[in-house]
Amino acid sequence: MKDLNGRLCLITGAASGIGRATAVAAARRGMRLFLTDIAEDGLNETVAQIRAAGGEVLDAQALDIADYEAVRAWAERIHERYPSLDVVMNIAGIAIWGTVENLEHQHWKSVVEVNLMGPIHVIENFLPPMVRAGHGGHLVNVSSAAGLLALPWHAAYSASKFGLRGISEVLRFDLERHHIGVSLVVPGAVRTPLVGTVRVVGVDRDDPRVKRLTGVFEGHAASPERVAERILSGVEHNRYLVHTSADIRIGYWFARKFALPYEIAMRLANRQFSRLLDAQRRTPVSH
């Protein structure tokens, strides 16, 4: 799919961050868009921005991708006019981190429902028509570095992102005979609103020690616009694994080639994070 001009493209999470940046970049390439996000105001802003620049948004619907019936109803409405789409991008997601003793059932459930079941709902409703149409196409699933590596405090988040990676790995081969490509995007740090609002259960985000750690994270963050360009390039070149920064590419290569040093590095990282947690429990910050 080297030429994206005129292609019908669905993007979830289009109200902000990577989703908005990808929608804007896709519109510049002449793609005709179907956009969704749970945040209606942000979604409307994205639509207005694209249309003001001459881009084409065929449909925009505020909905929760964790709600299967809402996704199904939207898909039925779209398919009444457009029997199949060319590109489907699962970008929407939430982030909740924490150690297992702090995470509650609602945390596990909400992360898995949005980050894993949400993309499954989209895939269920939009990929079969693409297969039946026989025109080929492309599926983009945005996972995370946490879908490749055992990052500290990421158990619930990684459950969803490793799951999405597994789906993508299977569909990569399942859909090949239908000429439908699959891209798995694995961002590291990205400067989006998610960075500032990510919930770390059991940790005070205002603690100066946590702020320093967050600052290091943000210092290595890529812009949403850079990530968007990497995603679209991945579609154009039918690239399966789409990295958005060199550190994650190197980290994943290191984990596969050097298993024992990788295990040692992960243990050291976890001990460092645990010290922060223990220190915070001993000396809570007053506000």
Coordinates of N, CA and C in Angstrom, one line a residue, residues 91-223:
I91 N -5.4 2.5 18.0 CA -4.5 3.4 18.7 C -4.9 3.7 20.1
A92 N -6.2 3.7 20.4 CA -6.8 4.1 21.7 C -6.2 3.2 22.8
G93 N -5.9 3.8 24.0 CA -5.5 3.0 25.1 C -5.4 3.8 26.4
I94 N -5.3 3.1 27.5 CA -5.2 3.8 28.8 C -4.0 3.1 29.5
A95 N -3.5 3.8 30.5 CA -2.3 3.2 31.2 C -2.6 3.3 32.7
I96 N -2.5 2.1 33.4 CA -2.5 2.1 34.9 C -1.3 1.2 35.3
W97 N -0.4 1.7 36.1 CA 0.7 0.9 36.5 C 0.6 0.7 38.0
G98 N 1.4 -0.3 38.5 CA 1.4 -0.6 40.0 C 1.9 -2.0 40.3
T99 N 2.3 -2.2 41.5 CA 2.7 -3.5 41.9 C 1.5 -4.4 42.2
V100 N 1.7 -5.7 42.2 CA 0.5 -6.6 42.3 C -0.2 -6.4 43.6
E101 N 0.5 -6.0 44.7 CA -0.2 -5.9 46.0 C -1.0 -4.6 46.0
N102 N -0.8 -3.7 45.1 CA -1.5 -2.4 45.1 C -2.7 -2.4 44.0
L103 N -2.5 -3.2 43.0 CA -3.5 -3.2 41.9 C -4.8 -3.9 42.4
E104 N -5.9 -3.3 42.1 CA -7.2 -3.9 42.5 C -7.8 -4.5 41.2
H105 N -8.8 -5.3 41.4 CA -9.5 -6.0 40.3 C -9.9 -5.0 39.2
Q106 N -10.5 -3.8 39.6 CA -11.0 -2.8 38.7 C -9.8 -2.3 37.8
H107 N -8.6 -2.2 38.3 CA -7.5 -1.8 37.5 C -7.1 -2.8 36.4
W108 N -7.0 -4.0 36.8 CA -6.7 -5.1 35.8 C -7.8 -5.1 34.7
K109 N -9.1 -5.0 35.2 CA -10.2 -5.2 34.3 C -10.3 -4.0 33.3
S110 N -10.1 -2.8 33.8 CA -10.3 -1.6 32.9 C -9.2 -1.6 31.8
V111 N -7.9 -1.9 32.2 CA -6.8 -1.9 31.3 C -7.0 -2.9 30.2
V112 N -7.4 -4.1 30.6 CA -7.6 -5.2 29.6 C -8.8 -4.9 28.7
E113 N -9.9 -4.4 29.3 CA -11.1 -4.1 28.5 C -10.8 -3.0 27.4
V114 N -10.0 -2.0 27.8 CA -9.8 -0.9 26.8 C -8.6 -1.3 25.8
N115 N -7.5 -1.8 26.4 CA -6.3 -2.0 25.6 C -6.3 -3.3 24.8
L116 N -7.0 -4.3 25.3 CA -7.0 -5.6 24.6 C -8.4 -5.9 24.0
M117 N -9.5 -5.8 24.8 CA -10.8 -6.1 24.2 C -11.3 -5.1 23.3
G118 N -10.9 -3.8 23.5 CA -11.2 -2.7 22.6 C -10.8 -3.0 21.2
P119 N -9.5 -3.2 21.0 CA -9.0 -3.6 19.6 C -9.6 -4.9 19.1
I120 N -9.9 -5.8 19.9 CA -10.6 -7.0 19.5 C -12.0 -6.7 18.9
H121 N -12.7 -5.8 19.6 CA -14.0 -5.4 19.1 C -13.9 -4.8 17.8
V122 N -12.9 -3.9 17.6 CA -12.7 -3.3 16.3 C -12.3 -4.3 15.2
I123 N -11.4 -5.2 15.6 CA -11.0 -6.2 14.6 C -12.2 -7.1 14.2
E124 N -13.0 -7.5 15.2 CA -14.2 -8.4 14.9 C -15.1 -7.7 13.9
N125 N -15.3 -6.4 14.0 CA -16.3 -5.8 13.2 C -15.8 -5.2 11.9
F126 N -14.5 -4.9 11.8 CA -14.0 -4.3 10.6 C -13.1 -5.2 9.7
L127 N -12.5 -6.2 10.3 CA -11.6 -7.0 9.5 C -12.3 -8.1 8.6
P128 N -13.4 -8.7 9.1 CA -14.1 -9.7 8.2 C -14.6 -9.1 6.9
P129 N -15.2 -7.9 6.9 CA -15.6 -7.2 5.7 C -14.4 -6.9 4.8
M130 N -13.3 -6.6 5.4 CA -12.1 -6.3 4.6 C -11.6 -7.6 3.9
V131 N -11.7 -8.7 4.6 CA -11.4 -10.0 4.0 C -12.3 -10.4 2.9
R132 N -13.6 -10.2 3.1 CA -14.6 -10.6 2.1 C -14.5 -9.8 0.9
A133 N -14.1 -8.5 1.0 CA -14.0 -7.6 -0.1 C -12.9 -8.1 -1.1
G134 N -11.9 -8.7 -0.6 CA -10.8 -9.2 -1.4 C -9.9 -8.2 -2.0
H135 N -9.9 -7.0 -1.5 CA -9.1 -5.9 -2.0 C -7.8 -5.7 -1.3
G136 N -7.5 -6.5 -0.3 CA -6.3 -6.3 0.6 C -6.6 -5.3 1.6
G137 N -5.6 -4.8 2.3 CA -5.7 -3.7 3.3 C -4.6 -3.8 4.3
H138 N -4.8 -3.1 5.4 CA -3.8 -3.1 6.4 C -4.4 -2.9 7.8
L139 N -3.8 -3.6 8.8 CA -4.2 -3.5 10.2 C -3.1 -3.0 11.0
V140 N -3.3 -1.9 11.8 CA -2.3 -1.4 12.7 C -2.8 -1.5 14.1
N141 N -1.9 -2.2 15.0 CA -2.2 -2.3 16.4 C -1.1 -1.6 17.2
V142 N -1.4 -0.6 18.0 CA -0.4 0.0 18.8 C -0.3 -0.7 20.1
S143 N 0.8 -1.4 20.3 CA 1.1 -2.0 21.5 C 2.0 -1.1 22.4
S144 N 3.1 -1.5 22.8 CA 4.0 -0.7 23.6 C 5.3 -1.4 23.8
A145 N 6.3 -0.6 24.3 CA 7.5 -1.3 24.8 C 7.2 -2.3 25.9
A146 N 6.1 -2.0 26.6 CA 5.7 -2.9 27.7 C 5.0 -4.2 27.1
G147 N 4.9 -4.2 25.8 CA 4.5 -5.5 25.1 C 5.6 -6.3 24.6
L148 N 6.9 -5.8 24.9 CA 8.1 -6.5 24.4 C 9.0 -6.8 25.6
L149 N 9.0 -5.9 26.6 CA 9.9 -6.0 27.7 C 9.2 -6.0 29.1
A150 N 9.8 -6.6 30.1 CA 9.2 -6.8 31.4 C 9.5 -5.5 32.3
L151 N 8.9 -4.4 32.0 CA 9.1 -3.2 32.7 C 8.5 -3.2 34.1
P152 N 9.2 -2.6 35.0 CA 8.7 -2.6 36.4 C 7.3 -1.9 36.5
W153 N 6.5 -2.5 37.4 CA 5.1 -2.0 37.7 C 4.1 -2.1 36.6
H154 N 4.4 -2.8 35.5 CA 3.6 -2.8 34.3 C 2.8 -4.1 34.2
A155 N 2.6 -4.9 35.2 CA 1.9 -6.2 35.1 C 0.6 -6.1 34.4
A156 N -0.3 -5.2 34.8 CA -1.7 -5.1 34.2 C -1.6 -4.5 32.8
Y157 N -0.8 -3.5 32.7 CA -0.6 -2.8 31.4 C 0.0 -3.8 30.4
S158 N 1.0 -4.5 30.8 CA 1.7 -5.5 29.9 C 0.8 -6.6 29.6
A159 N -0.1 -7.0 30.5 CA -1.1 -8.1 30.2 C -1.9 -7.7 28.9
S160 N -2.3 -6.4 28.8 CA -3.0 -6.0 27.6 C -2.2 -5.8 26.4
K161 N -1.0 -5.3 26.6 CA -0.1 -5.0 25.5 C 0.6 -6.3 24.9
F162 N 1.0 -7.2 25.8 CA 1.5 -8.5 25.3 C 0.4 -9.2 24.6
G163 N -0.9 -9.1 25.1 CA -2.0 -9.8 24.4 C -2.2 -9.2 23.0
L164 N -2.1 -7.9 22.9 CA -2.3 -7.3 21.6 C -1.1 -7.7 20.6
R165 N 0.0 -7.8 21.2 CA 1.2 -8.3 20.4 C 0.9 -9.8 19.9
G166 N 0.4 -10.6 20.8 CA 0.1 -12.0 20.4 C -0.9 -12.1 19.3
I167 N -2.0 -11.3 19.4 CA -3.0 -11.2 18.3 C -2.4 -10.8 17.0
S168 N -1.5 -9.8 17.1 CA -0.9 -9.2 15.8 C 0.0 -10.3 15.2
E169 N 0.8 -11.0 16.0 CA 1.7 -12.0 15.5 C 0.9 -13.1 14.8
V170 N -0.2 -13.5 15.3 CA -1.0 -14.5 14.6 C -1.6 -13.9 13.3
L171 N -2.3 -12.8 13.4 CA -3.0 -12.2 12.3 C -2.0 -11.8 11.2
R172 N -0.7 -11.5 11.6 CA 0.3 -11.2 10.5 C 0.4 -12.4 9.5
F173 N 0.2 -13.6 10.0 CA 0.3 -14.7 9.0 C -1.1 -15.2 8.6
D174 N -2.1 -15.1 9.4 CA -3.4 -15.4 9.0 C -4.0 -14.6 7.9
L175 N -3.6 -13.3 7.9 CA -4.2 -12.4 6.9 C -3.4 -12.2 5.7
E176 N -2.2 -12.8 5.7 CA -1.3 -12.7 4.5 C -1.9 -13.2 3.2
R177 N -2.7 -14.3 3.3 CA -3.3 -14.9 2.1 C -4.4 -14.0 1.6
H178 N -4.8 -13.0 2.4 CA -5.8 -12.1 1.9 C -5.2 -10.7 1.5
H179 N -3.9 -10.7 1.5 CA -3.1 -9.5 1.1 C -3.4 -8.4 2.1
I180 N -3.6 -8.7 3.3 CA -3.8 -7.7 4.4 C -2.6 -7.7 5.3
G181 N -1.9 -6.6 5.3 CA -0.7 -6.5 6.1 C -1.1 -6.1 7.6
V182 N -0.1 -6.4 8.4 CA -0.3 -6.1 9.9 C 0.9 -5.4 10.4
S183 N 0.7 -4.3 11.1 CA 1.8 -3.6 11.8 C 1.6 -3.6 13.3
L184 N 2.6 -3.9 14.0 CA 2.6 -3.8 15.5 C 3.5 -2.7 15.9
V185 N 2.9 -1.6 16.4 CA 3.7 -0.4 16.8 C 4.0 -0.6 18.3
V186 N 5.3 -0.4 18.6 CA 5.8 -0.5 19.9 C 6.5 0.7 20.4
P187 N 5.7 1.8 20.8 CA 6.3 3.0 21.2 C 7.0 2.8 22.6
G188 N 8.0 3.6 22.8 CA 8.5 3.8 24.1 C 7.9 5.0 24.7
A189 N 8.7 5.9 25.3 CA 8.1 7.2 25.8 C 7.6 8.1 24.7
V190 N 6.4 8.6 24.8 CA 5.9 9.5 23.8 C 5.3 10.7 24.6
R191 N 5.5 11.9 24.1 CA 5.0 13.1 24.8 C 3.5 13.3 24.5
T192 N 2.7 12.6 25.2 CA 1.2 12.7 25.0 C 0.6 13.0 26.4
P193 N -0.7 13.4 26.4 CA -1.4 13.6 27.7 C -1.4 12.4 28.6
L194 N -1.2 11.2 28.0 CA -1.2 10.0 28.8 C 0.0 9.9 29.8
V195 N 1.1 10.5 29.4 CA 2.3 10.6 30.3 C 2.0 11.3 31.6
G196 N 1.3 12.4 31.4 CA 1.0 13.2 32.6 C -0.2 12.7 33.5
T197 N -1.0 11.8 32.9 CA -2.2 11.4 33.6 C -2.1 9.9 34.0
V198 N -1.1 9.2 33.6 CA -1.0 7.8 33.9 C -1.1 7.5 35.4
R199 N -1.9 6.6 35.7 CA -2.2 6.3 37.1 C -1.2 5.3 37.6
V200 N -0.4 5.6 38.7 CA 0.5 4.6 39.3 C -0.1 4.3 40.7
V201 N -0.7 3.2 40.8 CA -1.5 2.8 42.0 C -0.5 2.6 43.1
G202 N -0.8 3.3 44.3 CA 0.0 3.2 45.5 C 1.2 4.1 45.5
V203 N 1.3 5.0 44.5 CA 2.4 5.9 44.4 C 1.9 7.4 44.3
D204 N 2.5 8.3 45.1 CA 2.2 9.7 45.0 C 2.9 10.3 43.9
R205 N 2.1 10.7 42.8 CA 2.7 11.4 41.6 C 3.4 12.7 42.0
D206 N 3.0 13.3 43.1 CA 3.6 14.6 43.4 C 4.9 14.5 44.2
D207 N 5.3 13.3 44.6 CA 6.6 13.0 45.3 C 7.7 13.5 44.4
P208 N 8.6 14.3 44.9 CA 9.7 14.8 44.1 C 10.6 13.7 43.4
R209 N 10.7 12.5 44.2 CA 11.4 11.4 43.6 C 10.7 10.8 42.4
V210 N 9.4 10.8 42.5 CA 8.6 10.3 41.3 C 8.7 11.3 40.2
K211 N 8.6 12.6 40.5 CA 8.7 13.6 39.5 C 10.0 13.5 38.7
R212 N 11.1 13.3 39.5 CA 12.4 13.1 38.8 C 12.4 12.0 37.8
L213 N 11.9 10.9 38.3 CA 11.8 9.7 37.4 C 10.9 10.0 36.2
T214 N 9.8 10.7 36.4 CA 9.0 11.0 35.3 C 9.7 12.0 34.3
G215 N 10.5 12.9 34.9 CA 11.3 13.8 34.1 C 12.2 13.1 33.2
V216 N 12.9 12.1 33.7 CA 13.8 11.3 32.9 C 13.1 10.6 31.7
F217 N 11.9 10.1 32.1 CA 11.0 9.4 31.1 C 10.7 10.4 30.0
E218 N 10.2 11.5 30.4 CA 9.7 12.5 29.4 C 10.9 13.1 28.6
G219 N 12.1 13.1 29.2 CA 13.3 13.6 28.5 C 13.6 12.7 27.3
H220 N 13.3 11.5 27.3 CA 13.6 10.6 26.2 C 12.3 10.4 25.3
A221 N 11.3 11.1 25.5 CA 10.0 10.9 24.8 C 10.1 11.4 23.4
A222 N 9.5 10.7 22.5 CA 9.3 11.1 21.1 C 8.0 11.9 21.0
S223 N 7.9 12.7 20.0 CA 6.7 13.5 19.7 C 5.7 12.6 19.1

